[in-house]
Amino acid sequence: MPKNKVQFQRGMGLREFMDKYGTTEQCEQALFAWRWPRGFVCPECGHTAYCALKGRRLIQCNACRRQTSVTAGTLFAGSKLPLSVWFLAMHLIGQAKNGISSLELSRQLAISQNSAWLMKHKLMQAMLERDAGRQLKGLVQLDDAYWGGRRRGGKRGRGTRRISFD
């Protein structure tokens, strides 16, 4: 029986993660590289020359003087939590085999449960939007799925809830 390639992928351990994304500056550098892989491009005029305003963590275009931040237009925008907390939340959510509750996430990140809940839902929504356009390929295995048919009145009260996929 062949091994499941996804199950046996080498993941990133917590120590390796903290070495790579442990500080806010490291997270900002990584986000900058992901947003602008070929270098900064001004969203207003398209020029590539910029200067960094260190005190306010902003990037200013040298041509049009528009100021933007690395987090502008992302799900991190407007958050008071540092990027390192967001990145650690992404790591914890991604590494949890059976998912992670917002209460456990709040304990791990030392933030309020409400903040952890909002953070988790923003991250899950971003993952959903990213994967919405992709179709499954190859051999797909499902447990307890009902394909086709009409949705009938069914059983009332407690019990298994079966949903047909059209």
JSON list of C-alpha atoms in Angstrom, two decimals:
[
{"chain": "A", "resi": 1, "resn": "MET", "atom": "CA", "xyz": [0.00, 0.00, 0.00]},
{"chain": "A", "resi": 2, "resn": "PRO", "atom": "CA", "xyz": [1.54, 3.35, -1.01]},
{"chain": "A", "resi": 3, "resn": "LYS", "atom": "CA", "xyz": [2.05, 6.01, 1.60]},
{"chain": "A", "resi": 4, "resn": "ASN", "atom": "CA", "xyz": [-0.13, 9.08, 1.55]},
{"chain": "A", "resi": 5, "resn": "LYS", "atom": "CA", "xyz": [2.11, 11.88, 0.24]},
{"chain": "A", "resi": 6, "resn": "VAL", "atom": "CA", "xyz": [0.18, 14.62, 2.03]},
{"chain": "A", "resi": 7, "resn": "GLN", "atom": "CA", "xyz": [0.24, 12.81, 5.36]},
{"chain": "A", "resi": 8, "resn": "PHE", "atom": "CA", "xyz": [3.99, 12.32, 5.27]},
{"chain": "A", "resi": 9, "resn": "GLN", "atom": "CA", "xyz": [5.02, 15.79, 4.12]},
{"chain": "A", "resi": 10, "resn": "ARG", "atom": "CA", "xyz": [7.71, 17.39, 6.20]},
{"chain": "A", "resi": 11, "resn": "GLY", "atom": "CA", "xyz": [6.13, 20.21, 8.18]},
{"chain": "A", "resi": 12, "resn": "MET", "atom": "CA", "xyz": [7.70, 23.16, 9.91]},
{"chain": "A", "resi": 13, "resn": "GLY", "atom": "CA", "xyz": [8.24, 22.65, 13.62]},
{"chain": "A", "resi": 14, "resn": "LEU", "atom": "CA", "xyz": [7.64, 25.38, 16.16]},
{"chain": "A", "resi": 15, "resn": "ARG", "atom": "CA", "xyz": [11.34, 26.04, 16.71]},
{"chain": "A", "resi": 16, "resn": "GLU", "atom": "CA", "xyz": [11.97, 26.39, 12.97]},
{"chain": "A", "resi": 17, "resn": "PHE", "atom": "CA", "xyz": [8.89, 28.61, 12.66]},
{"chain": "A", "resi": 18, "resn": "MET", "atom": "CA", "xyz": [10.04, 30.90, 15.48]},
{"chain": "A", "resi": 19, "resn": "ASP", "atom": "CA", "xyz": [13.49, 31.18, 13.90]},
{"chain": "A", "resi": 20, "resn": "LYS", "atom": "CA", "xyz": [11.94, 32.24, 10.60]},
{"chain": "A", "resi": 21, "resn": "TYR", "atom": "CA", "xyz": [8.93, 34.34, 11.74]},
{"chain": "A", "resi": 22, "resn": "GLY", "atom": "CA", "xyz": [9.53, 35.00, 15.45]},
{"chain": "A", "resi": 23, "resn": "THR", "atom": "CA", "xyz": [9.69, 38.79, 15.32]},
{"chain": "A", "resi": 24, "resn": "THR", "atom": "CA", "xyz": [7.43, 41.40, 13.76]},
{"chain": "A", "resi": 25, "resn": "GLU", "atom": "CA", "xyz": [10.29, 42.59, 11.54]},
{"chain": "A", "resi": 26, "resn": "GLN", "atom": "CA", "xyz": [10.80, 39.08, 10.13]},
{"chain": "A", "resi": 27, "resn": "CYS", "atom": "CA", "xyz": [7.06, 38.81, 9.46]},
{"chain": "A", "resi": 28, "resn": "GLU", "atom": "CA", "xyz": [7.03, 42.21, 7.72]},
{"chain": "A", "resi": 29, "resn": "GLN", "atom": "CA", "xyz": [9.96, 41.19, 5.53]},
{"chain": "A", "resi": 30, "resn": "ALA", "atom": "CA", "xyz": [8.24, 37.92, 4.58]},
{"chain": "A", "resi": 31, "resn": "LEU", "atom": "CA", "xyz": [4.96, 39.71, 3.84]},
{"chain": "A", "resi": 32, "resn": "PHE", "atom": "CA", "xyz": [6.82, 42.31, 1.74]},
{"chain": "A", "resi": 33, "resn": "ALA", "atom": "CA", "xyz": [8.46, 39.51, -0.28]},
{"chain": "A", "resi": 34, "resn": "TRP", "atom": "CA", "xyz": [5.10, 37.75, -0.79]},
{"chain": "A", "resi": 35, "resn": "ARG", "atom": "CA", "xyz": [3.24, 40.91, -1.82]},
{"chain": "A", "resi": 36, "resn": "TRP", "atom": "CA", "xyz": [5.93, 42.26, -4.12]},
{"chain": "A", "resi": 37, "resn": "PRO", "atom": "CA", "xyz": [8.10, 39.32, -5.26]},
{"chain": "A", "resi": 38, "resn": "ARG", "atom": "CA", "xyz": [9.82, 41.44, -7.95]},
{"chain": "A", "resi": 39, "resn": "GLY", "atom": "CA", "xyz": [10.24, 44.46, -5.71]},
{"chain": "A", "resi": 40, "resn": "PHE", "atom": "CA", "xyz": [7.90, 47.22, -4.57]},
{"chain": "A", "resi": 41, "resn": "VAL", "atom": "CA", "xyz": [5.42, 48.62, -7.10]},
{"chain": "A", "resi": 42, "resn": "CYS", "atom": "CA", "xyz": [3.35, 51.63, -6.08]},
{"chain": "A", "resi": 43, "resn": "PRO", "atom": "CA", "xyz": [-0.38, 50.80, -6.17]},
{"chain": "A", "resi": 44, "resn": "GLU", "atom": "CA", "xyz": [-1.15, 54.38, -7.26]},
{"chain": "A", "resi": 45, "resn": "CYS", "atom": "CA", "xyz": [1.35, 55.19, -10.03]},
{"chain": "A", "resi": 46, "resn": "GLY", "atom": "CA", "xyz": [3.27, 51.95, -10.65]},
{"chain": "A", "resi": 47, "resn": "HIS", "atom": "CA", "xyz": [6.74, 53.32, -9.88]},
{"chain": "A", "resi": 48, "resn": "THR", "atom": "CA", "xyz": [9.25, 51.09, -8.13]},
{"chain": "A", "resi": 49, "resn": "ALA", "atom": "CA", "xyz": [11.35, 53.64, -6.25]},
{"chain": "A", "resi": 50, "resn": "TYR", "atom": "CA", "xyz": [10.39, 53.98, -2.59]},
{"chain": "A", "resi": 51, "resn": "CYS", "atom": "CA", "xyz": [11.66, 54.92, 0.83]},
{"chain": "A", "resi": 52, "resn": "ALA", "atom": "CA", "xyz": [10.75, 53.31, 4.13]},
{"chain": "A", "resi": 53, "resn": "LEU", "atom": "CA", "xyz": [9.39, 55.49, 6.92]},
{"chain": "A", "resi": 54, "resn": "LYS", "atom": "CA", "xyz": [10.75, 53.61, 9.89]},
{"chain": "A", "resi": 55, "resn": "GLY", "atom": "CA", "xyz": [8.88, 55.35, 12.70]},
{"chain": "A", "resi": 56, "resn": "ARG", "atom": "CA", "xyz": [5.45, 54.55, 11.28]},
{"chain": "A", "resi": 57, "resn": "ARG", "atom": "CA", "xyz": [6.26, 51.31, 9.41]},
{"chain": "A", "resi": 58, "resn": "LEU", "atom": "CA", "xyz": [5.14, 52.79, 6.11]},
{"chain": "A", "resi": 59, "resn": "ILE", "atom": "CA", "xyz": [6.47, 52.68, 2.57]},
{"chain": "A", "resi": 60, "resn": "GLN", "atom": "CA", "xyz": [6.37, 55.90, 0.55]},
{"chain": "A", "resi": 61, "resn": "CYS", "atom": "CA", "xyz": [6.57, 56.07, -3.23]},
{"chain": "A", "resi": 62, "resn": "ASN", "atom": "CA", "xyz": [9.28, 58.50, -4.37]},
{"chain": "A", "resi": 63, "resn": "ALA", "atom": "CA", "xyz": [7.27, 59.55, -7.44]},
{"chain": "A", "resi": 64, "resn": "CYS", "atom": "CA", "xyz": [3.75, 60.26, -6.13]},
{"chain": "A", "resi": 65, "resn": "ARG", "atom": "CA", "xyz": [4.49, 60.30, -2.36]},
{"chain": "A", "resi": 66, "resn": "ARG", "atom": "CA", "xyz": [1.67, 57.86, -1.66]},
{"chain": "A", "resi": 67, "resn": "GLN", "atom": "CA", "xyz": [2.17, 56.04, 1.62]},
{"chain": "A", "resi": 68, "resn": "THR", "atom": "CA", "xyz": [1.20, 52.42, 2.05]},
{"chain": "A", "resi": 69, "resn": "SER", "atom": "CA", "xyz": [1.99, 49.67, 4.49]},
{"chain": "A", "resi": 70, "resn": "VAL", "atom": "CA", "xyz": [2.81, 46.02, 4.04]},
{"chain": "A", "resi": 71, "resn": "THR", "atom": "CA", "xyz": [-0.50, 45.08, 5.65]},
{"chain": "A", "resi": 72, "resn": "ALA", "atom": "CA", "xyz": [-2.69, 47.48, 3.61]},
{"chain": "A", "resi": 73, "resn": "GLY", "atom": "CA", "xyz": [-5.35, 45.59, 1.70]},
{"chain": "A", "resi": 74, "resn": "THR", "atom": "CA", "xyz": [-4.76, 42.34, 3.58]},
{"chain": "A", "resi": 75, "resn": "LEU", "atom": "CA", "xyz": [-6.67, 40.66, 6.37]},
{"chain": "A", "resi": 76, "resn": "PHE", "atom": "CA", "xyz": [-4.02, 42.02, 8.76]},
{"chain": "A", "resi": 77, "resn": "ALA", "atom": "CA", "xyz": [-5.00, 45.63, 7.98]},
{"chain": "A", "resi": 78, "resn": "GLY", "atom": "CA", "xyz": [-6.37, 47.56, 10.92]},
{"chain": "A", "resi": 79, "resn": "SER", "atom": "CA", "xyz": [-5.39, 44.93, 13.46]},
{"chain": "A", "resi": 80, "resn": "LYS", "atom": "CA", "xyz": [-3.78, 46.03, 16.70]},
{"chain": "A", "resi": 81, "resn": "LEU", "atom": "CA", "xyz": [-2.14, 42.64, 17.12]},
{"chain": "A", "resi": 82, "resn": "PRO", "atom": "CA", "xyz": [1.43, 42.33, 15.87]},
{"chain": "A", "resi": 83, "resn": "LEU", "atom": "CA", "xyz": [2.14, 40.37, 12.70]},
{"chain": "A", "resi": 84, "resn": "SER", "atom": "CA", "xyz": [4.10, 37.80, 14.68]},
{"chain": "A", "resi": 85, "resn": "VAL", "atom": "CA", "xyz": [0.88, 36.85, 16.53]},
{"chain": "A", "resi": 86, "resn": "TRP", "atom": "CA", "xyz": [-0.99, 36.53, 13.22]},
{"chain": "A", "resi": 87, "resn": "PHE", "atom": "CA", "xyz": [1.75, 34.38, 11.73]},
{"chain": "A", "resi": 88, "resn": "LEU", "atom": "CA", "xyz": [1.84, 32.16, 14.82]},
{"chain": "A", "resi": 89, "resn": "ALA", "atom": "CA", "xyz": [-1.95, 31.79, 14.61]},
{"chain": "A", "resi": 90, "resn": "MET", "atom": "CA", "xyz": [-1.63, 30.71, 10.96]},
{"chain": "A", "resi": 91, "resn": "HIS", "atom": "CA", "xyz": [0.98, 28.16, 11.98]},
{"chain": "A", "resi": 92, "resn": "LEU", "atom": "CA", "xyz": [-1.09, 26.77, 14.85]},
{"chain": "A", "resi": 93, "resn": "ILE", "atom": "CA", "xyz": [-4.25, 26.52, 12.73]},
{"chain": "A", "resi": 94, "resn": "GLY", "atom": "CA", "xyz": [-2.34, 24.87, 9.90]},
{"chain": "A", "resi": 95, "resn": "GLN", "atom": "CA", "xyz": [-0.58, 22.36, 12.14]},
{"chain": "A", "resi": 96, "resn": "ALA", "atom": "CA", "xyz": [-3.60, 21.26, 14.19]},
{"chain": "A", "resi": 97, "resn": "LYS", "atom": "CA", "xyz": [-4.74, 17.88, 12.89]},
{"chain": "A", "resi": 98, "resn": "ASN", "atom": "CA", "xyz": [-8.33, 18.19, 14.10]},
{"chain": "A", "resi": 99, "resn": "GLY", "atom": "CA", "xyz": [-8.53, 21.97, 14.10]},
{"chain": "A", "resi": 100, "resn": "ILE", "atom": "CA", "xyz": [-8.06, 24.29, 17.03]},
{"chain": "A", "resi": 101, "resn": "SER", "atom": "CA", "xyz": [-10.74, 26.07, 19.03]},
{"chain": "A", "resi": 102, "resn": "SER", "atom": "CA", "xyz": [-10.67, 29.82, 19.51]},
{"chain": "A", "resi": 103, "resn": "LEU", "atom": "CA", "xyz": [-10.34, 29.24, 23.25]},
{"chain": "A", "resi": 104, "resn": "GLU", "atom": "CA", "xyz": [-7.21, 27.13, 22.78]},
{"chain": "A", "resi": 105, "resn": "LEU", "atom": "CA", "xyz": [-5.88, 29.64, 20.26]},
{"chain": "A", "resi": 106, "resn": "SER", "atom": "CA", "xyz": [-6.41, 32.45, 22.77]},
{"chain": "A", "resi": 107, "resn": "ARG", "atom": "CA", "xyz": [-4.48, 30.48, 25.40]},
{"chain": "A", "resi": 108, "resn": "GLN", "atom": "CA", "xyz": [-1.61, 29.71, 23.03]},
{"chain": "A", "resi": 109, "resn": "LEU", "atom": "CA", "xyz": [-1.33, 33.31, 21.79]},
{"chain": "A", "resi": 110, "resn": "ALA", "atom": "CA", "xyz": [-2.08, 35.00, 25.14]},
{"chain": "A", "resi": 111, "resn": "ILE", "atom": "CA", "xyz": [-4.85, 37.14, 23.64]},
{"chain": "A", "resi": 112, "resn": "SER", "atom": "CA", "xyz": [-8.55, 37.46, 24.41]},
{"chain": "A", "resi": 113, "resn": "GLN", "atom": "CA", "xyz": [-10.91, 34.75, 23.22]},
{"chain": "A", "resi": 114, "resn": "ASN", "atom": "CA", "xyz": [-12.88, 37.28, 21.16]},
{"chain": "A", "resi": 115, "resn": "SER", "atom": "CA", "xyz": [-9.72, 38.35, 19.32]},
{"chain": "A", "resi": 116, "resn": "ALA", "atom": "CA", "xyz": [-8.75, 34.72, 18.76]},
{"chain": "A", "resi": 117, "resn": "TRP", "atom": "CA", "xyz": [-12.23, 33.93, 17.41]},
{"chain": "A", "resi": 118, "resn": "LEU", "atom": "CA", "xyz": [-12.15, 36.86, 14.98]},
{"chain": "A", "resi": 119, "resn": "MET", "atom": "CA", "xyz": [-8.60, 36.01, 13.91]},
{"chain": "A", "resi": 120, "resn": "LYS", "atom": "CA", "xyz": [-9.47, 32.37, 13.33]},
{"chain": "A", "resi": 121, "resn": "HIS", "atom": "CA", "xyz": [-12.54, 33.23, 11.28]},
{"chain": "A", "resi": 122, "resn": "LYS", "atom": "CA", "xyz": [-10.64, 35.75, 9.15]},
{"chain": "A", "resi": 123, "resn": "LEU", "atom": "CA", "xyz": [-7.95, 33.15, 8.44]},
{"chain": "A", "resi": 124, "resn": "MET", "atom": "CA", "xyz": [-10.49, 30.42, 7.67]},
{"chain": "A", "resi": 125, "resn": "GLN", "atom": "CA", "xyz": [-12.37, 32.77, 5.31]},
{"chain": "A", "resi": 126, "resn": "ALA", "atom": "CA", "xyz": [-9.12, 33.60, 3.51]},
{"chain": "A", "resi": 127, "resn": "MET", "atom": "CA", "xyz": [-8.36, 29.87, 3.13]},
{"chain": "A", "resi": 128, "resn": "LEU", "atom": "CA", "xyz": [-11.88, 29.25, 1.84]},
{"chain": "A", "resi": 129, "resn": "GLU", "atom": "CA", "xyz": [-11.64, 32.03, -0.75]},
{"chain": "A", "resi": 130, "resn": "ARG", "atom": "CA", "xyz": [-8.23, 30.79, -1.89]},
{"chain": "A", "resi": 131, "resn": "ASP", "atom": "CA", "xyz": [-9.42, 27.21, -2.38]},
{"chain": "A", "resi": 132, "resn": "ALA", "atom": "CA", "xyz": [-12.87, 28.04, -3.80]},
{"chain": "A", "resi": 133, "resn": "GLY", "atom": "CA", "xyz": [-11.68, 28.09, -7.41]},
{"chain": "A", "resi": 134, "resn": "ARG", "atom": "CA", "xyz": [-9.70, 24.87, -7.22]},
{"chain": "A", "resi": 135, "resn": "GLN", "atom": "CA", "xyz": [-11.14, 21.52, -8.16]},
{"chain": "A", "resi": 136, "resn": "LEU", "atom": "CA", "xyz": [-10.08, 18.28, -6.55]},
{"chain": "A", "resi": 137, "resn": "LYS", "atom": "CA", "xyz": [-7.93, 16.09, -8.79]},
{"chain": "A", "resi": 138, "resn": "GLY", "atom": "CA", "xyz": [-6.94, 12.47, -8.75]},
{"chain": "A", "resi": 139, "resn": "LEU", "atom": "CA", "xyz": [-8.46, 9.90, -6.44]},
{"chain": "A", "resi": 140, "resn": "VAL", "atom": "CA", "xyz": [-10.80, 11.60, -3.94]},
{"chain": "A", "resi": 141, "resn": "GLN", "atom": "CA", "xyz": [-12.07, 9.60, -0.97]},
{"chain": "A", "resi": 142, "resn": "LEU", "atom": "CA", "xyz": [-15.07, 10.64, 1.12]},
{"chain": "A", "resi": 143, "resn": "ASP", "atom": "CA", "xyz": [-16.66, 9.19, 4.23]},
{"chain": "A", "resi": 144, "resn": "ASP", "atom": "CA", "xyz": [-20.46, 9.15, 4.53]},
{"chain": "A", "resi": 145, "resn": "ALA", "atom": "CA", "xyz": [-21.37, 11.32, 1.56]},
{"chain": "A", "resi": 146, "resn": "TYR", "atom": "CA", "xyz": [-24.69, 11.28, -0.27]},
{"chain": "A", "resi": 147, "resn": "TRP", "atom": "CA", "xyz": [-24.51, 12.35, -3.91]},
{"chain": "A", "resi": 148, "resn": "GLY", "atom": "CA", "xyz": [-27.46, 13.45, -6.02]},
{"chain": "A", "resi": 149, "resn": "GLY", "atom": "CA", "xyz": [-31.13, 13.06, -5.35]},
{"chain": "A", "resi": 150, "resn": "ARG", "atom": "CA", "xyz": [-33.61, 15.41, -3.86]},
{"chain": "A", "resi": 151, "resn": "ARG", "atom": "CA", "xyz": [-33.67, 16.71, -0.38]},
{"chain": "A", "resi": 152, "resn": "ARG", "atom": "CA", "xyz": [-36.68, 15.18, 1.30]},
{"chain": "A", "resi": 153, "resn": "GLY", "atom": "CA", "xyz": [-38.53, 15.99, 4.50]},
{"chain": "A", "resi": 154, "resn": "GLY", "atom": "CA", "xyz": [-36.48, 13.43, 6.38]},
{"chain": "A", "resi": 155, "resn": "LYS", "atom": "CA", "xyz": [-36.39, 12.65, 10.04]},
{"chain": "A", "resi": 156, "resn": "ARG", "atom": "CA", "xyz": [-37.51, 15.27, 12.52]},
{"chain": "A", "resi": 157, "resn": "GLY", "atom": "CA", "xyz": [-35.76, 15.98, 15.76]},
{"chain": "A", "resi": 158, "resn": "ARG", "atom": "CA", "xyz": [-32.35, 14.73, 16.75]},
{"chain": "A", "resi": 159, "resn": "GLY", "atom": "CA", "xyz": [-30.37, 12.42, 14.56]},
{"chain": "A", "resi": 160, "resn": "THR", "atom": "CA", "xyz": [-27.99, 12.44, 11.66]},
{"chain": "A", "resi": 161, "resn": "ARG", "atom": "CA", "xyz": [-28.48, 15.25, 9.24]},
{"chain": "A", "resi": 162, "resn": "ARG", "atom": "CA", "xyz": [-27.98, 14.13, 5.66]},
{"chain": "A", "resi": 163, "resn": "ILE", "atom": "CA", "xyz": [-27.49, 16.71, 2.95]},
{"chain": "A", "resi": 164, "resn": "SER", "atom": "CA", "xyz": [-27.61, 15.71, -0.72]},
{"chain": "A", "resi": 165, "resn": "PHE", "atom": "CA", "xyz": [-25.10, 17.26, -3.10]},
{"chain": "A", "resi": 166, "resn": "ASP", "atom": "CA", "xyz": [-26.62, 18.24, -6.45]}
]
